[in-house]
mmCIF file of C-alpha atoms in Angstrom:
data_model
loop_
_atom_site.group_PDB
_atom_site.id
_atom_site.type_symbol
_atom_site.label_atom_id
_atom_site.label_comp_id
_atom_site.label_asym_id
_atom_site.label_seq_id
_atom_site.Cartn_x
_atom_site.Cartn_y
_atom_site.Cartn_z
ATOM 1 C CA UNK A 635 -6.559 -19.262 -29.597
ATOM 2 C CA UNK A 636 -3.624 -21.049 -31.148
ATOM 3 C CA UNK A 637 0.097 -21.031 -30.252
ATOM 4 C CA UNK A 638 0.549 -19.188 -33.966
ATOM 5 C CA UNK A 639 -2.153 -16.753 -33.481
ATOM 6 C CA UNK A 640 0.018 -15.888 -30.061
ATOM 7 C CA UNK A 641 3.292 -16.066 -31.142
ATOM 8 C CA UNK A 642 2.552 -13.532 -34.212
ATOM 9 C CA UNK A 643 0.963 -11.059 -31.801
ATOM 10 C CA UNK A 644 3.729 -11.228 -29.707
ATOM 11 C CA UNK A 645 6.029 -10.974 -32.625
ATOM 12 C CA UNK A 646 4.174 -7.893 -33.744
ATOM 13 C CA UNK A 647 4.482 -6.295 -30.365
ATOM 14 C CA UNK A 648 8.506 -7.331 -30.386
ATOM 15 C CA UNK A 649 8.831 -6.101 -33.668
ATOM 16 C CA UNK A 650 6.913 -2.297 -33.040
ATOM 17 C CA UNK A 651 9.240 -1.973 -29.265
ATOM 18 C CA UNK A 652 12.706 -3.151 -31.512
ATOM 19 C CA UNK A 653 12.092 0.093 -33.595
ATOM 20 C CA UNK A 654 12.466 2.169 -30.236
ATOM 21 C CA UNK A 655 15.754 4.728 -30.650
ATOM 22 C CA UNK A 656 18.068 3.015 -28.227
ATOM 23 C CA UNK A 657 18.341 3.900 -24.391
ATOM 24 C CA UNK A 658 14.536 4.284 -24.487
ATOM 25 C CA UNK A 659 13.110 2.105 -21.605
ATOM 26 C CA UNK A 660 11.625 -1.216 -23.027
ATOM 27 C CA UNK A 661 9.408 -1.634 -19.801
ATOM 28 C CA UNK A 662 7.563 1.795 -20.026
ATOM 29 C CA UNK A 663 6.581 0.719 -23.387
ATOM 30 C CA UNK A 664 6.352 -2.989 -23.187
ATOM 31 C CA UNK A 665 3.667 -3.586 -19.746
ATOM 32 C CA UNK A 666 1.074 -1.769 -21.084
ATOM 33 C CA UNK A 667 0.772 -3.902 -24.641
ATOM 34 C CA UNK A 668 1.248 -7.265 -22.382
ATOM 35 C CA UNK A 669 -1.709 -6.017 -20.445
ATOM 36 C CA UNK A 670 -3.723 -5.669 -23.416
ATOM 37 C CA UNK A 671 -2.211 -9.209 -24.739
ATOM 38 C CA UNK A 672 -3.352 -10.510 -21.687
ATOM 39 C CA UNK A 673 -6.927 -9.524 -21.767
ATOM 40 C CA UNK A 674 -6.870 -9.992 -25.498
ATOM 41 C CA UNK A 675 -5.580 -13.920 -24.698
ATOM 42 C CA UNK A 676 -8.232 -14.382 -21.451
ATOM 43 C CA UNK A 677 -4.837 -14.432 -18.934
ATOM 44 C CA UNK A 678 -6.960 -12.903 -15.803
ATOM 45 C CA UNK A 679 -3.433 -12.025 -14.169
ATOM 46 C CA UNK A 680 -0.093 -10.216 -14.913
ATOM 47 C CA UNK A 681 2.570 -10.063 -12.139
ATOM 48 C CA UNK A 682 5.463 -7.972 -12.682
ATOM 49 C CA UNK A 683 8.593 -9.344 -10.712
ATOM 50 C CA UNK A 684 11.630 -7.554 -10.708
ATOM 51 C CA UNK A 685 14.724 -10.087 -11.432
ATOM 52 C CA UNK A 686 16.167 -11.520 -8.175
ATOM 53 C CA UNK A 687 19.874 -10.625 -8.211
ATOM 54 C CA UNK A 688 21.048 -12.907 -5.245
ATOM 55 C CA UNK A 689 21.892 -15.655 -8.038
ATOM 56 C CA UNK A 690 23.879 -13.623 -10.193
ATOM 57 C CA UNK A 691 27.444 -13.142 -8.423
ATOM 58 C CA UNK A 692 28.731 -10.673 -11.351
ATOM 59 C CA UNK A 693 26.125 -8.217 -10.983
ATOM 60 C CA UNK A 694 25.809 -5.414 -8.421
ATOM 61 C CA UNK A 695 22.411 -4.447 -6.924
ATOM 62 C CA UNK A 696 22.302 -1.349 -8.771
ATOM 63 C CA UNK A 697 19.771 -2.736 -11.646
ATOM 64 C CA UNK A 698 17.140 -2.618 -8.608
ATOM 65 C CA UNK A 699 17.622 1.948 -8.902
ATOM 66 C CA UNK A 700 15.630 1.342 -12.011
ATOM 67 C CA UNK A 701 12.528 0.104 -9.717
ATOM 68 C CA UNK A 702 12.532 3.789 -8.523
ATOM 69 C CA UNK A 703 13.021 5.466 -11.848
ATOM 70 C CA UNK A 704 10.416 7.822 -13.431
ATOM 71 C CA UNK A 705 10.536 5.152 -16.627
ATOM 72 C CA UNK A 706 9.357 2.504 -14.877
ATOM 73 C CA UNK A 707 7.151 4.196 -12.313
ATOM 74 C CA UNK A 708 5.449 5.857 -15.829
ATOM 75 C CA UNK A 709 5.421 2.698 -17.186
ATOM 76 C CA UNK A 710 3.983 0.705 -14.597
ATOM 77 C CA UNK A 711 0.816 3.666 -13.525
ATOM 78 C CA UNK A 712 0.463 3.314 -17.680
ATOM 79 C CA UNK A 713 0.016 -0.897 -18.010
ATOM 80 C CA UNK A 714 -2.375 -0.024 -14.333
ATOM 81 C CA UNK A 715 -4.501 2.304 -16.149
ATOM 82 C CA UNK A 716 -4.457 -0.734 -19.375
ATOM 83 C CA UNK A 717 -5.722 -3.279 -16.711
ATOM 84 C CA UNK A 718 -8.355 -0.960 -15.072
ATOM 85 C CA UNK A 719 -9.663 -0.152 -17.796
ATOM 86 C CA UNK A 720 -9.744 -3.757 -19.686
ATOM 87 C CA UNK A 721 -11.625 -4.795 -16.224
ATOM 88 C CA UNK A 722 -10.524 -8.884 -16.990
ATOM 89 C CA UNK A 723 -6.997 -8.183 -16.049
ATOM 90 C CA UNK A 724 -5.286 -8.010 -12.579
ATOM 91 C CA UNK A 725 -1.832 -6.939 -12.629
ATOM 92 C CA UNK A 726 0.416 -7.237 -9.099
ATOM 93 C CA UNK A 727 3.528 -6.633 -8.439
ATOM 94 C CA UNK A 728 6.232 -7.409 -5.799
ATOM 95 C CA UNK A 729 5.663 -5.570 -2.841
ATOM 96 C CA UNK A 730 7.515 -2.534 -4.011
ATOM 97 C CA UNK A 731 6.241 -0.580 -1.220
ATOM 98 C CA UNK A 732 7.407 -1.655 2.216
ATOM 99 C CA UNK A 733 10.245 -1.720 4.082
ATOM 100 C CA UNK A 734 12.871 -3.952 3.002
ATOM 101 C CA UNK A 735 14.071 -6.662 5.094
ATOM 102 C CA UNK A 736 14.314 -10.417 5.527
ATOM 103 C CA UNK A 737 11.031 -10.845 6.887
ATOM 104 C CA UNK A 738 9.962 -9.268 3.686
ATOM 105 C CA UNK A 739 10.104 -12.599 2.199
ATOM 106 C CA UNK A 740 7.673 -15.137 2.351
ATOM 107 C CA UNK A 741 9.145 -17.662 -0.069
ATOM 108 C CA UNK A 742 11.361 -19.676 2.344
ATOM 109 C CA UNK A 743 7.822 -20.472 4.300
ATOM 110 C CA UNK A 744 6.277 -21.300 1.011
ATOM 111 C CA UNK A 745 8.866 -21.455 -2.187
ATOM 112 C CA UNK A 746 11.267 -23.101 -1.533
ATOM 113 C CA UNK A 747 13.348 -25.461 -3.713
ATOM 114 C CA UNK A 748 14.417 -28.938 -4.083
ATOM 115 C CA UNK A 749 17.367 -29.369 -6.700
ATOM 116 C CA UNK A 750 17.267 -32.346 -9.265
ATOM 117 C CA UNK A 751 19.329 -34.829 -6.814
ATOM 118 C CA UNK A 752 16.947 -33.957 -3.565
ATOM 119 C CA UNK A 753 18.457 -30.994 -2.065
ATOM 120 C CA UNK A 754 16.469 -28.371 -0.560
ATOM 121 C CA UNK A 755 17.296 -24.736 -0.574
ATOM 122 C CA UNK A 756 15.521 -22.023 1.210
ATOM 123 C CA UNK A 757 15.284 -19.737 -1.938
ATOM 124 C CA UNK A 758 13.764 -20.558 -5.227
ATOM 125 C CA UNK A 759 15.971 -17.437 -6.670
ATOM 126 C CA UNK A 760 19.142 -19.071 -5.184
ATOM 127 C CA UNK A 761 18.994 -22.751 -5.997
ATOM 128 C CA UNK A 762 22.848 -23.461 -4.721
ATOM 129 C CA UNK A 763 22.495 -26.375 -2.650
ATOM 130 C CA UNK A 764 26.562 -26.536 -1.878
ATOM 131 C CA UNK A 765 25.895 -23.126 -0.373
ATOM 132 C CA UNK A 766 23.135 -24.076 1.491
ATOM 133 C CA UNK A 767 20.571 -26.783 2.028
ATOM 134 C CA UNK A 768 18.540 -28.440 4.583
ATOM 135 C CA UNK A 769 19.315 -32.082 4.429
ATOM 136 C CA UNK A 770 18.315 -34.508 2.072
ATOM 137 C CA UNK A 771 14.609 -35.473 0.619
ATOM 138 C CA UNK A 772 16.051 -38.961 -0.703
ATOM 139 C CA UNK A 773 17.863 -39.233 2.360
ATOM 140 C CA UNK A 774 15.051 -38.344 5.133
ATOM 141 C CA UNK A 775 11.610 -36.913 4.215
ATOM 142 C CA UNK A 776 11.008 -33.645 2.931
ATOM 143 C CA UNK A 777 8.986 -32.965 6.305
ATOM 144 C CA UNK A 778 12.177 -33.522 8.211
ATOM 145 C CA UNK A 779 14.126 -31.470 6.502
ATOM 146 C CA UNK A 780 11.905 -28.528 6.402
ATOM 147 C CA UNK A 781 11.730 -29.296 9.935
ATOM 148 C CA UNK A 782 15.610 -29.791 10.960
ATOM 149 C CA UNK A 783 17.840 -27.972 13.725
ATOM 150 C CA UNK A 784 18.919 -25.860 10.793
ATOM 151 C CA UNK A 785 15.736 -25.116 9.090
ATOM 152 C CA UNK A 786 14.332 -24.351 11.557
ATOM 153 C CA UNK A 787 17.049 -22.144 12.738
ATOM 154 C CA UNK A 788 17.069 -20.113 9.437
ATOM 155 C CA UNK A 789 13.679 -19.075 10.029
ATOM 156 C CA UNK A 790 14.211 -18.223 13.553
ATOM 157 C CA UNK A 791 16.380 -15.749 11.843
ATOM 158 C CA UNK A 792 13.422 -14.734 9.782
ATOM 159 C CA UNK A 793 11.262 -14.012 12.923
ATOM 160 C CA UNK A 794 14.422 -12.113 14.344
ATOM 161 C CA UNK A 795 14.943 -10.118 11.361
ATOM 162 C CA UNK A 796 18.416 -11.085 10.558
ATOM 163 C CA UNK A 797 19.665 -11.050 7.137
ATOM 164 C CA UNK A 798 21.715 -14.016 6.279
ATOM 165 C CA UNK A 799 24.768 -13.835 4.080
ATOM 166 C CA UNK A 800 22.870 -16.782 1.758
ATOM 167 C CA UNK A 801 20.680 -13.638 1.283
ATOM 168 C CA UNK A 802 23.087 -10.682 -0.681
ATOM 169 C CA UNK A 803 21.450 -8.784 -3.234
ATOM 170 C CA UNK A 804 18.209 -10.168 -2.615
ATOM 171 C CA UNK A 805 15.486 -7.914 -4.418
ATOM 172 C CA UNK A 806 13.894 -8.542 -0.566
ATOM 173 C CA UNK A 807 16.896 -6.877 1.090
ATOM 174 C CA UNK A 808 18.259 -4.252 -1.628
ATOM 175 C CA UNK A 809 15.101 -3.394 -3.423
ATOM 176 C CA UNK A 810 14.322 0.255 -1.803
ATOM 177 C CA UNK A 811 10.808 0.926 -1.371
ATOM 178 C CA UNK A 812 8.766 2.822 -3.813
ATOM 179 C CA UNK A 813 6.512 5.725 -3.652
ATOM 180 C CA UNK A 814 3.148 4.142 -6.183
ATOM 181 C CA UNK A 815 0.755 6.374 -5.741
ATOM 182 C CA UNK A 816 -1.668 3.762 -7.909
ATOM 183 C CA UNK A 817 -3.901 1.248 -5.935
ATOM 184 C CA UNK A 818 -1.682 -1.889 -7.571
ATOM 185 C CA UNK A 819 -1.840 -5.519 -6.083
ATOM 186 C CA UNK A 820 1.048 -6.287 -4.163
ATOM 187 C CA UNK A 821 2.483 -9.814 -3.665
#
């Protein structure tokens, strides 16, 4: 399939969901047809992430209440019911379920970030070397400083369950567990 051929069925799908009476929830409608866009383009999986707020100092954590809202739960059980029945499509989603707390998140054992002049950050979400960092990988390897005093401090913290402060408004931390009662792929 061709990058036109996409582009116009996405453009068709944009341009039936920009006719929706304002307020209504673009999600609830939206998942389902990129489901079906999905199996329609041979795209075997669909993850639906909720946007990490820990990088965005202006906003509060109250965009993650719409994670337990009846819009997006209906709108997430309806692009589940798309996938199971298109049987080529998996679709996942955070883990939306559990508990939240830092040991929630995996990514600093296996996301984390380098910024452009070598820094490494634990948080892919939160790439703010000044704020924090572990060294430098044009400096010292990248295996020392994934494995430096501080590193490996920060994930002692992890096993201990502590919440850093580098951590506020992580969707990790403030995302409030969901009731699903649909058998979806968590990540």
């Amino acid at each position: 399939m061709s990058y036109k051929v996409n582009a116009r069925r996405l453009r068709k799908i944009y341009n039936r969901l920009r006719r929706l009476p304002k307020g209504v929830n673009f999600f609830k409608y939206a998942s389902k047809h990129v489901v079906r866009l999905a199996s329609e383009m041979k795209v075997q999986f669909v993850n639906i992430t909720p946007v990490n707020l820990a990088s965005i100092t202006a906003s509060n954590s109250s965009y993650y209440d719409f994670f337990s809202s009846d819009s997006f739960i209906s709108g997430l059980e309806q692009a589940f019911q798309v996938s199971t029945d298109v049987e080529n499509v998996e679709l996942s989603i955070w883990d939306v379920k559990t508990k939240n707390e830092f040991k929630k998140c995996h990514l600093l054992w296996n996301h984390f970030y380098i910024s452009w002049d070598g820094w490494p950050t634990p948080c892919c979400a939160k790439p703010f070397p000044m704020e924090l960092n572990f060294g430098n990988v044009y400096e010292s390897s990248l295996m020392s400083c994934l494995n430096s005093p501080a590193y490996r401090d920060f994930r002692l913290m992890w096993h201990k369950n502590i919440t850093p402060d580098f951590y506020k408004k992580c969707q990790a931390i403030d995302l409030k567990p969901i009731d699903l009662s649909i058998g979806i792929t968590l990540n």
